Amino acid sequence: MIMANISAKYGYTPDKEAIGRHLELIASNLETIVSTEVYKECFSIMDLTTLKNTDTPASVAKLVEKVNSFKVDYPDWPLPASVCVYPNFASVVKEHRHYPQMHITTVAGCFPTSQSFLEVKLHEIECAVKAGADEIDIVLALNSFLAGDYETAGAEIAAAKACIDKAAEGRKVIFKVILETGLLVTHEKIADASFLAMENGADFIKTSTGKVDVNATPVSAYVMCQCIKKYYEATGRKVGFKAAGGISSAMDAVCYYSIVSTVLGKEWLNKDLFRFGVSRLANQILSAVEQKTVAYF
């Protein structure tokens, strides 16, 4: 079944000129909101990520041990929200982490392309949850979505959600859907994908995999946050936002923090509703606050 313009249900049409003006205003005011407190808040909502072809059990364990020792070396800092790994490393993180409040996030469902049989995707998701994942990040099925077949794309999201809930056996597992906004290109497609993911059970919508040429951008983040707001107004359900891919500087983090604060309000500025998917950002934020180069992670 071919569907189009799901955004109309929610009375949302992206206003490109208004979005551009708002982003210019946010950019011009970033220096006024920078503080140690804001940097530490950004640190606390990070999904500290390693998704390299060269990841091994030893390298993942080493990263987790770094997080374990972080509270000793930096006692005044919060922990990251999670460590994000490939699904086969969920058990490694579970074995080595000292702080259960720091979640185990895994990508799954044939990340980063989502190009496989639905049965294969669901089996990988099930295996990740049973191995201990607290959070699952999947990629929107662009093979259906870009063909205009929103029904099939949405059904895959719903199937992934049902699979997670069944495998979790009563344990709460957070479900994030990656839209890959750099491949959606237009404001309208980003909006449709946002609403489609939320309607089919996403707890978070996420910008990107970090594996394509264009990943998170302020424009895509702004559109997604506007959609989250419209969805909340229509349903009363709060959905989180995750920015990922190319967020490497402390000021990048502050920019996205400001977008979420501006569009969704301060109640979204916590790890339950806002995340960064990062590999390099942790050291940049530490360096900005400590006012020296820090290469801890």
mmCIF file with all atom_site columns, N, CA, C and O in Angstrom, residues 74 283 286-294:
data_model
loop_
_atom_site.group_PDB
_atom_site.id
_atom_site.type_symbol
_atom_site.label_atom_id
_atom_site.label_alt_id
_atom_site.label_comp_id
_atom_site.label_asym_id
_atom_site.label_entity_id
_atom_site.label_seq_id
_atom_site.pdbx_PDB_ins_code
_atom_site.Cartn_x
_atom_site.Cartn_y
_atom_site.Cartn_z
_atom_site.occupancy
_atom_site.B_iso_or_equiv
_atom_site.pdbx_formal_charge
_atom_site.auth_seq_id
_atom_site.auth_comp_id
_atom_site.auth_asym_id
_atom_site.auth_atom_id
_atom_site.pdbx_PDB_model_num
ATOM 1  N N  . TYR A 1 74  ? 36.934 11.187 37.842 1.00 0.00 ? 74  TYR A N  1
ATOM 2  C CA . TYR A 1 74  ? 36.156 12.427 37.714 1.00 0.00 ? 74  TYR A CA 1
ATOM 3  C C  . TYR A 1 74  ? 34.884 12.307 38.566 1.00 0.00 ? 74  TYR A C  1
ATOM 4  O O  . TYR A 1 74  ? 33.775 12.194 38.032 1.00 0.00 ? 74  TYR A O  1
ATOM 5  N N  . ASN A 1 283 ? 35.469 13.301 24.936 1.00 0.00 ? 283 ASN A N  1
ATOM 6  C CA . ASN A 1 283 ? 36.750 13.966 25.201 1.00 0.00 ? 283 ASN A CA 1
ATOM 7  C C  . ASN A 1 283 ? 36.677 15.463 24.932 1.00 0.00 ? 283 ASN A C  1
ATOM 8  O O  . ASN A 1 283 ? 37.316 16.266 25.631 1.00 0.00 ? 283 ASN A O  1
ATOM 9  N N  . LEU A 1 286 ? 34.917 17.059 27.958 1.00 0.00 ? 286 LEU A N  1
ATOM 10 C CA . LEU A 1 286 ? 35.861 17.052 29.081 1.00 0.00 ? 286 LEU A CA 1
ATOM 11 C C  . LEU A 1 286 ? 36.923 18.138 28.903 1.00 0.00 ? 286 LEU A C  1
ATOM 12 O O  . LEU A 1 286 ? 37.244 18.871 29.845 1.00 0.00 ? 286 LEU A O  1
ATOM 13 N N  . SER A 1 287 ? 37.441 18.250 27.697 1.00 0.00 ? 287 SER A N  1
ATOM 14 C CA . SER A 1 287 ? 38.477 19.254 27.421 1.00 0.00 ? 287 SER A CA 1
ATOM 15 C C  . SER A 1 287 ? 37.952 20.672 27.593 1.00 0.00 ? 287 SER A C  1
ATOM 16 O O  . SER A 1 287 ? 38.646 21.545 28.123 1.00 0.00 ? 287 SER A O  1
ATOM 17 N N  . ALA A 1 288 ? 36.702 20.903 27.154 1.00 0.00 ? 288 ALA A N  1
ATOM 18 C CA . ALA A 1 288 ? 36.119 22.240 27.254 1.00 0.00 ? 288 ALA A CA 1
ATOM 19 C C  . ALA A 1 288 ? 35.963 22.664 28.711 1.00 0.00 ? 288 ALA A C  1
ATOM 20 O O  . ALA A 1 288 ? 36.210 23.829 29.065 1.00 0.00 ? 288 ALA A O  1
ATOM 21 N N  . VAL A 1 289 ? 35.544 21.746 29.569 1.00 0.00 ? 289 VAL A N  1
ATOM 22 C CA . VAL A 1 289 ? 35.333 22.085 30.977 1.00 0.00 ? 289 VAL A CA 1
ATOM 23 C C  . VAL A 1 289 ? 36.652 22.139 31.735 1.00 0.00 ? 289 VAL A C  1
ATOM 24 O O  . VAL A 1 289 ? 36.880 23.057 32.542 1.00 0.00 ? 289 VAL A O  1
ATOM 25 N N  . GLU A 1 290 ? 37.515 21.173 31.493 1.00 0.00 ? 290 GLU A N  1
ATOM 26 C CA . GLU A 1 290 ? 38.796 21.120 32.209 1.00 0.00 ? 290 GLU A CA 1
ATOM 27 C C  . GLU A 1 290 ? 39.791 22.156 31.683 1.00 0.00 ? 290 GLU A C  1
ATOM 28 O O  . GLU A 1 290 ? 40.834 22.385 32.287 1.00 0.00 ? 290 GLU A O  1
ATOM 29 N N  . GLN A 1 291 ? 39.465 22.744 30.533 1.00 0.00 ? 291 GLN A N  1
ATOM 30 C CA . GLN A 1 291 ? 40.300 23.764 29.888 1.00 0.00 ? 291 GLN A CA 1
ATOM 31 C C  . GLN A 1 291 ? 41.718 23.259 29.609 1.00 0.00 ? 291 GLN A C  1
ATOM 32 O O  . GLN A 1 291 ? 42.723 23.961 29.789 1.00 0.00 ? 291 GLN A O  1
ATOM 33 N N  . LYS A 1 292 ? 41.782 22.039 29.166 1.00 0.00 ? 292 LYS A N  1
ATOM 34 C CA . LYS A 1 292 ? 43.023 21.426 28.695 1.00 0.00 ? 292 LYS A CA 1
ATOM 35 C C  . LYS A 1 292 ? 42.622 20.228 27.849 1.00 0.00 ? 292 LYS A C  1
ATOM 36 O O  . LYS A 1 292 ? 41.484 19.752 27.904 1.00 0.00 ? 292 LYS A O  1
ATOM 37 N N  . THR A 1 293 ? 43.535 19.735 27.034 1.00 0.00 ? 293 THR A N  1
ATOM 38 C CA . THR A 1 293 ? 43.229 18.596 26.182 1.00 0.00 ? 293 THR A CA 1
ATOM 39 C C  . THR A 1 293 ? 43.115 17.331 27.017 1.00 0.00 ? 293 THR A C  1
ATOM 40 O O  . THR A 1 293 ? 44.049 16.968 27.756 1.00 0.00 ? 293 THR A O  1
ATOM 41 N N  . VAL A 1 294 ? 41.965 16.700 26.926 1.00 0.00 ? 294 VAL A N  1
ATOM 42 C CA . VAL A 1 294 ? 41.706 15.456 27.648 1.00 0.00 ? 294 VAL A CA 1
ATOM 43 C C  . VAL A 1 294 ? 41.411 14.358 26.628 1.00 0.00 ? 294 VAL A C  1
ATOM 44 O O  . VAL A 1 294 ? 40.561 14.524 25.764 1.00 0.00 ? 294 VAL A O  1
#
